[in-house]
CSV table of C-alpha atoms and ligand atoms in Angstrom, one decimal:
chain,number,residue,atom,x,y,z
A,1,UNK,CA,-25.5,-5.8,11.2
A,2,UNK,CA,-24.1,-2.9,9.6
A,3,UNK,CA,-21.5,-3.7,6.7
A,4,UNK,CA,-18.9,-1.3,5.0
A,5,UNK,CA,-18.2,-1.4,1.7
A,6,UNK,CA,-15.9,0.2,-1.0
A,7,UNK,CA,-18.1,2.7,-3.3
A,8,UNK,CA,-15.3,4.2,-5.1
A,9,UNK,CA,-11.6,3.9,-6.1
A,10,UNK,CA,-8.9,6.4,-7.2
A,11,UNK,CA,-5.1,6.8,-7.7
A,12,UNK,CA,-2.3,9.2,-8.7
A,13,UNK,CA,1.0,8.6,-10.0
A,14,UNK,CA,3.3,11.5,-10.3
A,15,UNK,CA,5.3,12.5,-13.5
A,16,UNK,CA,6.5,10.3,-16.1
A,17,UNK,CA,7.6,6.6,-15.2
A,18,UNK,CA,11.1,6.3,-14.6
A,19,UNK,CA,12.6,3.1,-16.1
A,20,UNK,CA,15.5,0.7,-14.9
A,21,UNK,CA,17.8,1.8,-17.6
A,22,UNK,CA,16.9,5.7,-16.7
A,23,UNK,CA,18.1,4.8,-13.1
A,24,UNK,CA,21.6,3.2,-14.3
A,25,UNK,CA,22.0,6.3,-17.0
A,26,UNK,CA,21.8,8.5,-13.6
A,27,UNK,CA,24.5,6.5,-12.3
A,28,UNK,CA,23.4,4.0,-10.2
A,29,UNK,CA,25.5,0.6,-10.4
A,30,UNK,CA,22.9,-1.7,-11.7
A,31,UNK,CA,21.0,-3.2,-14.8
A,32,UNK,CA,17.7,-3.5,-15.8
A,33,UNK,CA,18.3,-7.5,-16.2
A,34,UNK,CA,19.0,-7.7,-12.6
A,35,UNK,CA,16.5,-5.5,-11.4
A,36,UNK,CA,13.9,-7.7,-13.4
A,37,UNK,CA,15.2,-11.1,-12.2
A,38,UNK,CA,15.5,-10.4,-8.9
A,39,UNK,CA,12.1,-8.0,-8.2
A,40,UNK,CA,10.0,-8.0,-11.6
A,41,UNK,CA,10.1,-4.3,-11.5
A,42,UNK,CA,10.4,-2.1,-14.7
A,43,UNK,CA,9.8,1.0,-13.8
A,44,UNK,CA,8.4,3.5,-11.1
A,45,UNK,CA,7.5,7.0,-10.7
A,46,UNK,CA,9.1,9.5,-8.7
A,47,UNK,CA,7.7,12.6,-7.4
A,48,UNK,CA,9.2,16.1,-8.4
A,49,UNK,CA,11.2,18.0,-5.6
A,50,UNK,CA,8.0,20.2,-4.9
A,51,UNK,CA,5.6,17.1,-4.7
A,52,UNK,CA,4.6,16.2,-1.2
A,53,UNK,CA,2.4,12.9,0.0
A,54,UNK,CA,-0.6,15.1,0.1
A,55,UNK,CA,-0.1,16.6,-3.3
A,56,UNK,CA,-0.2,12.7,-4.6
A,57,UNK,CA,-3.3,12.0,-2.1
A,58,UNK,CA,-5.4,14.9,-3.6
A,59,UNK,CA,-5.9,14.0,-7.1
A,60,UNK,CA,-6.2,10.2,-6.0
A,61,UNK,CA,-8.8,11.2,-3.3
A,62,UNK,CA,-10.8,13.2,-5.8
A,63,UNK,CA,-11.1,10.1,-8.2
A,64,UNK,CA,-12.1,8.3,-5.3
A,65,UNK,CA,-14.9,10.6,-4.6
A,66,UNK,CA,-15.9,11.0,-8.2
A,67,UNK,CA,-16.2,7.1,-8.8
A,68,UNK,CA,-18.3,6.9,-5.7
A,69,UNK,CA,-20.5,9.8,-6.6
A,70,UNK,CA,-20.0,11.6,-3.5
A,71,UNK,CA,-18.7,15.0,-2.6
A,72,UNK,CA,-16.1,15.8,-0.3
A,73,UNK,CA,-18.9,17.2,2.3
A,74,UNK,CA,-20.2,13.9,2.3
A,75,UNK,CA,-17.1,12.3,4.1
A,76,UNK,CA,-17.2,12.1,7.8
A,77,UNK,CA,-13.8,10.3,8.5
A,78,UNK,CA,-10.6,10.8,6.7
A,79,UNK,CA,-7.4,8.3,7.4
A,80,UNK,CA,-4.2,8.7,5.3
A,81,UNK,CA,-1.7,5.8,5.4
A,82,UNK,CA,1.9,7.0,5.3
A,83,UNK,CA,5.2,6.7,6.5
A,84,UNK,CA,6.4,9.7,4.4
A,85,UNK,CA,4.0,12.5,5.6
A,86,UNK,CA,4.6,16.2,4.7
A,87,UNK,CA,5.4,17.3,8.0
A,88,UNK,CA,6.0,15.9,11.5
A,89,UNK,CA,2.9,17.8,12.3
A,90,UNK,CA,0.0,18.5,11.4
A,91,UNK,CA,-1.2,14.9,9.7
A,92,UNK,CA,-1.0,14.6,6.2
A,93,UNK,CA,-4.9,13.6,7.0
A,94,UNK,CA,-5.6,17.1,8.1
A,95,UNK,CA,-3.5,18.9,5.3
A,96,UNK,CA,-5.7,16.8,2.7
A,97,UNK,CA,-9.0,17.2,4.8
A,98,UNK,CA,-8.4,21.2,4.1
A,99,UNK,CA,-7.5,21.1,0.6
A,100,UNK,CA,-10.6,19.2,0.0
A,101,UNK,CA,-12.8,21.3,1.5
A,102,UNK,CA,-13.9,19.1,4.1
A,103,UNK,CA,-14.8,20.9,7.3
A,104,UNK,CA,-14.8,18.9,10.7
A,105,UNK,CA,-14.6,15.5,10.1
A,106,UNK,CA,-12.1,13.3,12.0
A,107,UNK,CA,-8.9,13.1,10.3
A,108,UNK,CA,-5.8,11.3,11.0
A,109,UNK,CA,-2.7,9.4,9.9
A,110,UNK,CA,-2.0,5.8,10.3
A,111,UNK,CA,1.5,4.9,10.3
A,112,UNK,CA,2.1,1.2,9.8
A,113,UNK,CA,4.6,1.3,6.8
A,114,UNK,CA,3.4,-1.0,3.8
A,115,UNK,CA,0.8,-2.6,5.9
A,116,UNK,CA,-0.6,0.9,6.3
A,117,UNK,CA,-3.7,1.0,4.1
A,118,UNK,CA,-4.9,-2.4,5.2
A,119,UNK,CA,-4.3,-0.9,8.8
A,120,UNK,CA,-6.2,2.2,7.8
A,121,UNK,CA,-9.0,0.5,6.2
A,122,UNK,CA,-9.7,-2.0,9.0
A,123,UNK,CA,-10.0,1.1,11.2
A,124,UNK,CA,-12.2,2.8,9.2
A,125,UNK,CA,-14.3,-0.4,9.0
A,126,UNK,CA,-14.4,-0.7,12.8
A,127,UNK,CA,-15.3,2.9,13.1
A,128,UNK,CA,-18.1,3.0,10.7
A,129,UNK,CA,-19.4,-0.8,12.0
A,130,UNK,CA,-19.7,1.2,15.4
A,131,UNK,CA,-22.1,3.3,13.9
A,132,UNK,CA,-20.0,6.7,14.7
A,133,UNK,CA,-19.1,7.3,11.2
A,134,UNK,CA,-21.0,6.8,8.0
A,135,UNK,CA,-18.6,7.4,5.1
A,136,UNK,CA,-14.7,7.1,5.2
A,137,UNK,CA,-12.1,8.3,2.5
A,138,UNK,CA,-8.8,6.2,3.2
A,139,UNK,CA,-5.7,7.0,1.4
A,140,UNK,CA,-2.5,5.3,0.8
A,141,UNK,CA,-0.1,8.2,0.0
A,142,UNK,CA,3.8,7.9,-0.4
A,143,UNK,CA,7.2,10.0,-1.7
A,144,UNK,CA,9.7,7.1,-0.4
A,145,UNK,CA,12.0,8.6,-3.0
A,146,UNK,CA,12.6,11.1,-0.3
A,147,UNK,CA,13.8,8.5,2.2
A,148,UNK,CA,16.1,6.3,-0.2
A,149,UNK,CA,20.1,6.5,-0.3
A,150,UNK,CA,20.4,6.7,-3.8
A,151,UNK,CA,24.2,5.3,-3.3
A,152,UNK,CA,22.4,2.1,-2.2
A,153,UNK,CA,21.6,0.1,-5.1
A,154,UNK,CA,20.1,-3.0,-3.2
A,155,UNK,CA,17.1,-0.5,-1.9
A,156,UNK,CA,16.8,2.4,-4.1
A,157,UNK,CA,15.6,0.8,-7.2
A,158,UNK,CA,13.0,-1.1,-5.3
A,159,UNK,CA,10.6,1.7,-4.5
A,160,UNK,CA,8.2,4.5,-6.3
A,161,UNK,CA,5.8,7.1,-5.4
A,162,UNK,CA,1.9,7.4,-5.4
A,163,UNK,CA,-1.2,7.7,-4.0
A,164,UNK,CA,-4.5,5.4,-4.1
A,165,UNK,CA,-7.9,6.2,-2.1
A,166,UNK,CA,-11.1,4.2,-1.7
A,167,UNK,CA,-14.1,5.8,0.1
A,168,UNK,CA,-16.0,3.4,2.4
A,169,UNK,CA,-19.4,3.2,3.3
A,170,UNK,CA,-21.7,1.8,5.9
A,171,UNK,CA,-24.8,-0.1,4.8
A,172,UNK,CA,-26.9,-3.5,4.8
A,173,UNK,CA,-25.1,-4.8,1.7
A,174,UNK,CA,-22.1,-6.8,2.7
A,175,UNK,CA,-18.5,-5.1,1.8
A,176,UNK,CA,-15.9,-6.1,4.1
A,177,UNK,CA,-16.1,-9.8,5.2
A,178,UNK,CA,-13.1,-10.0,7.7
A,179,UNK,CA,-10.1,-8.3,8.6
A,180,UNK,CA,-6.9,-9.1,10.6
A,181,UNK,CA,-3.9,-7.2,11.7
A,182,UNK,CA,-0.7,-8.1,13.2
A,183,UNK,CA,2.6,-6.7,14.4
A,184,UNK,CA,5.7,-7.7,15.9
A,185,UNK,CA,8.4,-5.2,17.0
A,186,UNK,CA,11.1,-7.5,17.8
A,187,UNK,CA,11.6,-7.4,14.1
A,188,UNK,CA,11.9,-3.4,13.7
A,189,UNK,CA,15.7,-3.6,12.4
A,190,UNK,CA,15.2,-5.4,9.4
A,191,UNK,CA,13.3,-2.5,7.6
A,192,UNK,CA,13.6,1.0,9.1
A,193,UNK,CA,14.4,4.7,8.7
A,194,UNK,CA,16.2,5.1,11.8
A,195,UNK,CA,16.5,8.7,12.2
A,196,UNK,CA,14.5,11.4,13.4
A,197,UNK,CA,14.4,15.4,13.5
A,198,UNK,CA,15.8,16.8,17.0
A,199,UNK,CA,17.1,20.5,17.9
A,200,UNK,CA,16.6,21.9,14.5
A,201,UNK,CA,18.8,19.0,12.9
A,202,UNK,CA,18.5,15.3,11.8
A,203,UNK,CA,19.6,12.9,14.3
A,204,UNK,CA,20.2,9.1,13.4
A,205,UNK,CA,20.0,7.9,10.0
A,206,UNK,CA,17.3,9.5,7.9
A,207,UNK,CA,17.5,6.8,5.1
A,208,UNK,CA,15.9,3.4,4.3
A,209,UNK,CA,17.8,0.4,5.5
A,210,UNK,CA,16.8,-3.1,5.1
A,211,UNK,CA,17.9,-6.7,5.2
A,212,UNK,CA,15.9,-7.8,2.0
A,213,UNK,CA,16.8,-11.5,2.4
A,214,UNK,CA,15.3,-11.5,6.2
A,215,UNK,CA,12.2,-9.1,4.7
A,216,UNK,CA,11.5,-11.6,1.8
A,217,UNK,CA,11.2,-14.6,4.2
A,218,UNK,CA,9.3,-12.9,6.8
A,219,UNK,CA,7.0,-11.4,4.0
A,220,UNK,CA,6.2,-14.8,2.3
A,221,UNK,CA,5.2,-16.4,5.4
A,222,UNK,CA,3.2,-13.8,7.0
A,223,UNK,CA,1.3,-12.8,3.7
A,224,UNK,CA,0.2,-16.6,3.5
A,225,UNK,CA,-0.6,-17.1,7.0
A,226,UNK,CA,-2.8,-13.8,7.2
A,227,UNK,CA,-4.5,-14.5,4.1
A,228,UNK,CA,-5.4,-18.0,5.5
A,229,UNK,CA,-6.8,-16.3,8.8
A,230,UNK,CA,-9.2,-14.0,7.4
A,231,UNK,CA,-10.8,-16.6,4.8
A,232,UNK,CA,-10.9,-18.9,7.8
A,233,UNK,CA,-12.7,-16.0,9.8
A,234,UNK,CA,-15.1,-15.7,6.6
A,235,UNK,CA,-15.9,-19.6,6.2
A,236,UNK,CA,-14.3,-19.1,3.1
A,237,UNK,CA,-11.3,-21.2,0.9
A,238,UNK,CA,-8.8,-19.6,-1.4
A,239,UNK,CA,-10.9,-21.1,-4.5
A,240,UNK,CA,-13.8,-18.6,-3.6
A,241,UNK,CA,-11.7,-15.7,-4.2
A,242,UNK,CA,-11.9,-13.7,-7.6
A,243,UNK,CA,-8.8,-11.8,-6.9
A,244,UNK,CA,-5.7,-11.5,-4.3
A,245,UNK,CA,-4.0,-8.1,-4.2
A,246,UNK,CA,-0.8,-8.5,-2.0
A,247,UNK,CA,1.2,-5.4,-1.0
A,248,UNK,CA,3.4,-5.0,-4.1
A,249,UNK,CA,6.9,-5.4,-3.1
A,250,UNK,CA,8.4,-7.8,-5.2
A,251,UNK,CA,6.9,-10.2,-8.1
A,252,UNK,CA,8.9,-13.0,-6.5
A,253,UNK,CA,6.9,-12.4,-3.0
A,254,UNK,CA,3.5,-11.9,-4.8
A,255,UNK,CA,4.1,-15.2,-6.9
A,256,UNK,CA,5.2,-17.2,-3.8
A,257,UNK,CA,2.2,-16.2,-2.0
A,258,UNK,CA,-0.4,-17.0,-4.4
A,259,UNK,CA,1.3,-20.4,-4.9
A,260,UNK,CA,1.5,-20.9,-1.5
A,261,UNK,CA,-2.3,-20.3,-1.3
A,262,UNK,CA,-3.2,-22.1,-4.6
A,263,UNK,CA,-4.3,-19.1,-6.4
A,264,UNK,CA,-3.7,-19.0,-10.5
A,265,UNK,CA,-1.2,-16.3,-11.5
A,266,UNK,CA,-4.1,-14.9,-13.6
A,267,UNK,CA,-6.1,-14.1,-10.4
A,268,UNK,CA,-3.2,-12.1,-8.7
A,269,UNK,CA,-3.1,-8.3,-9.6
A,270,UNK,CA,0.3,-7.0,-10.0
A,271,UNK,CA,1.4,-3.4,-10.5
A,272,UNK,CA,4.7,-3.5,-9.1
A,273,UNK,CA,6.2,-4.1,-12.8
A,274,UNK,CA,5.1,-0.6,-13.7
A,275,UNK,CA,4.8,1.0,-10.2
A,276,UNK,CA,7.9,-0.7,-7.9
A,277,UNK,CA,7.1,-0.6,-4.3
A,278,UNK,CA,4.9,2.1,-3.3
A,279,UNK,CA,4.3,1.5,0.5
A,280,UNK,CA,1.0,2.2,1.7
A,281,UNK,CA,-0.1,3.2,-1.7
A,282,UNK,CA,0.6,-0.2,-3.3
A,283,UNK,CA,-2.7,-1.8,-2.7
A,284,UNK,CA,-5.0,0.9,-3.2
A,285,UNK,CA,-3.0,1.7,-6.5
A,286,UNK,CA,-3.4,-1.8,-7.7
A,287,UNK,CA,-7.1,-2.0,-6.7
A,288,UNK,CA,-7.9,0.9,-8.4
A,289,UNK,CA,-5.9,-0.2,-11.6
A,290,UNK,CA,-8.0,-3.7,-11.7
A,291,UNK,CA,-11.3,-1.9,-11.0
A,292,UNK,CA,-10.8,0.7,-13.8
A,293,UNK,CA,-9.6,-1.6,-16.3
A,294,UNK,CA,-12.9,-4.0,-15.6
A,295,UNK,CA,-10.9,-6.8,-14.0
A,296,UNK,CA,-12.7,-6.5,-10.6
A,297,UNK,CA,-16.4,-6.4,-11.0
A,298,UNK,CA,-19.2,-5.7,-8.5
A,299,UNK,CA,-19.8,-8.8,-6.2
A,300,UNK,CA,-16.1,-10.2,-6.9
A,301,UNK,CA,-14.6,-11.4,-3.6
A,302,UNK,CA,-11.1,-9.6,-3.2
A,303,UNK,CA,-8.3,-10.4,-0.5
A,304,UNK,CA,-6.0,-7.7,0.4
A,305,UNK,CA,-2.9,-8.4,2.3
A,306,UNK,CA,-0.2,-5.9,3.5
A,307,UNK,CA,3.4,-6.5,5.4
A,308,UNK,CA,5.8,-4.1,6.1
A,309,UNK,CA,8.3,-2.3,8.5
A,310,UNK,CA,7.6,-2.7,12.1
A,311,UNK,CA,7.1,-5.5,11.5
A,312,UNK,CA,3.2,-5.1,10.6
A,313,UNK,CA,1.0,-7.3,8.3
A,314,UNK,CA,-2.7,-7.7,8.0
A,315,UNK,CA,-5.3,-8.5,5.3
A,316,UNK,CA,-8.7,-7.6,4.7
A,317,UNK,CA,-11.2,-9.9,2.7
A,318,UNK,CA,-13.9,-8.1,0.9
A,319,UNK,CA,-17.1,-8.2,-1.6
A,320,UNK,CA,-16.6,-5.4,-4.0
B,1,LIG,O1,8.1,-3.6,1.4
B,1,LIG,C1,8.8,-4.5,1.8
B,1,LIG,C2,9.9,-4.1,0.9
B,1,LIG,N1,11.2,-4.8,1.1
B,1,LIG,C3,11.0,-5.8,0.0
B,1,LIG,O2,10.2,-6.4,-0.6
B,1,LIG,C4,12.3,-6.5,0.0
B,1,LIG,C5,12.6,-7.7,0.1
B,1,LIG,N2,13.7,-8.5,-0.5
B,1,LIG,C6,14.0,-8.3,-1.8
B,1,LIG,O3,13.3,-8.2,-2.6
B,1,LIG,C7,15.3,-9.0,-2.4
B,1,LIG,O4,16.0,-9.4,-1.3
B,1,LIG,C8,16.2,-8.0,-2.9
B,1,LIG,C9,15.7,-7.6,-4.2
B,1,LIG,C10,16.3,-6.8,-2.1
B,1,LIG,C11,17.5,-8.4,-3.1
B,1,LIG,O5,17.5,-9.5,-4.0
B,1,LIG,P1,18.4,-10.9,-3.4
B,1,LIG,O6,18.3,-11.8,-4.4
B,1,LIG,O7,18.2,-11.3,-2.0
B,1,LIG,O8,19.8,-10.3,-3.6
B,1,LIG,P2,21.2,-10.1,-2.5
B,1,LIG,O9,20.7,-9.4,-1.8
B,1,LIG,O10,21.5,-11.3,-2.0
B,1,LIG,O11,22.4,-9.4,-3.4
B,1,LIG,C12,23.0,-10.5,-4.5
B,1,LIG,C13,23.9,-9.7,-5.3
B,1,LIG,C14,25.1,-8.9,-4.2
B,1,LIG,O12,25.9,-8.9,-5.1
B,1,LIG,P3,27.3,-10.2,-4.9
B,1,LIG,O13,27.6,-9.5,-3.3
B,1,LIG,O14,26.4,-11.5,-4.9
B,1,LIG,O15,28.4,-9.8,-5.6
B,1,LIG,C15,24.3,-7.4,-4.4
B,1,LIG,O16,25.5,-6.7,-4.2
B,1,LIG,O17,23.2,-8.4,-6.3
B,1,LIG,C16,24.1,-7.3,-5.9
B,1,LIG,N3,22.9,-6.3,-5.9
B,1,LIG,C17,22.9,-5.7,-7.3
B,1,LIG,N4,23.2,-5.7,-8.2
B,1,LIG,C18,22.8,-5.0,-9.4
B,1,LIG,C19,22.2,-5.8,-5.1
B,1,LIG,N5,21.4,-4.6,-5.5
B,1,LIG,C20,21.7,-4.5,-6.8
B,1,LIG,C21,21.2,-3.9,-7.9
B,1,LIG,N6,21.7,-3.9,-9.2
B,1,LIG,N7,20.3,-2.7,-7.7
C-alpha cells in the first residue's frame, strides 16, 4: 500500500508583529486585557498593502521544499488553501507555481476557509495514494486583514496574515494514517464574507461577518467529534497522540478541545497567542514552528483538526 508522508515544512509571517496595544493605539475600541482574556491572542502579523497571498506563500513554500531536500521541479501537484486569493482567477496556486518555476504540474486552490489546509492535505493524500501523483506541495496562505472591518472590534482583533506549507511524498513508510472531512452549509450565515465582484464593482458586503458565540460552540463540538473520528479510524486513542494541532482560532477553543479529548495542555501546539487566527495558514504555521523548534520529532503521532466557515471541519491523523 502507498502511504503519503510529510517530508518538509515551512512558513512565513509578514512584517513585524502588531500587538493588542498597537491596535488600541490605532483607534480600535479595545484593550489588551479583553483580547487576551477572551481569545489568548497577544499579537498578530499584518501584510503590507502590496503583499498578496502568493507573496506570503512563496517563502513558506521555498522553506518547505528546502526542508524536504527537494527542488521545485520535483513537485507534481500544487494545492493552495486560501479564502483570500490574489485574484478572482487565476488561482493563487497557478501564480505560486509560476513564481516557483514549476512547469506543467497540476495546480489549484481549495476554498474551505479555516479548514482549508486540512481539506487540501486530505485531497493531496488521496491524489498521491491513487498513484497519479508522487510529490505534492500543499500551502495554506491568507491575508485576512484585507477582509476585516476595522470598525468591528468583535472580529478585527482576532485575525492575522501568514502562510504555512508542507511537502507530501508517496512511499511505503506510514505518514497520514486517517482523515475525515465534513461540511454543513446550513450554517453558512454564522461566519461569512457575503459579497462578490459584479459588473466592475463590489456587490453585497465584502467584510468578514461572524456570530462569535455560535462559531465558538460549533467549533468546540466538531473539533472533538472529528478528532475522535480519525482516531477511531486508525484504531488509536487520544493517549497515543504526541501532539494535537487544532486550528488556531482562540485559546479557549483549543484548550476546551484538548480537555474534552483528555489531552494534556503540554501536548497542545499553540501559536494563536502570537499569530492570531490566520485561517487556512494556522495549522501549517503551528506545525512548522513545532517541527523547527524540535518539539515534533520523526515518528511522533500528530492530529491536525480544522474548523471554519461553510461550515466546514475535518481532521488528519499522521505520523511524522
Ligand atoms: O476560525 C473561526 C473564527 N472564529 C472564532 O474563532 C470566533 C469564536 N468566538 C469567539 O472567539 C468569541 O465569541 C469572541 C472572542 C469573538 C467574543 O467573545 P465573547 O466572550 O463571546 O464576547 P461577546 O461577543 O459576548 O461580547 C462581550 C462584550 C460585549 O460588550 P457588552 O455588550 O457586554 O457591553 C462586546 O461588545 O465584549 C465586547 N467586545 C469587546 N470589548 C473589547 C467585543 N469585542 C471586543 C473587543 N474589545 N475587541
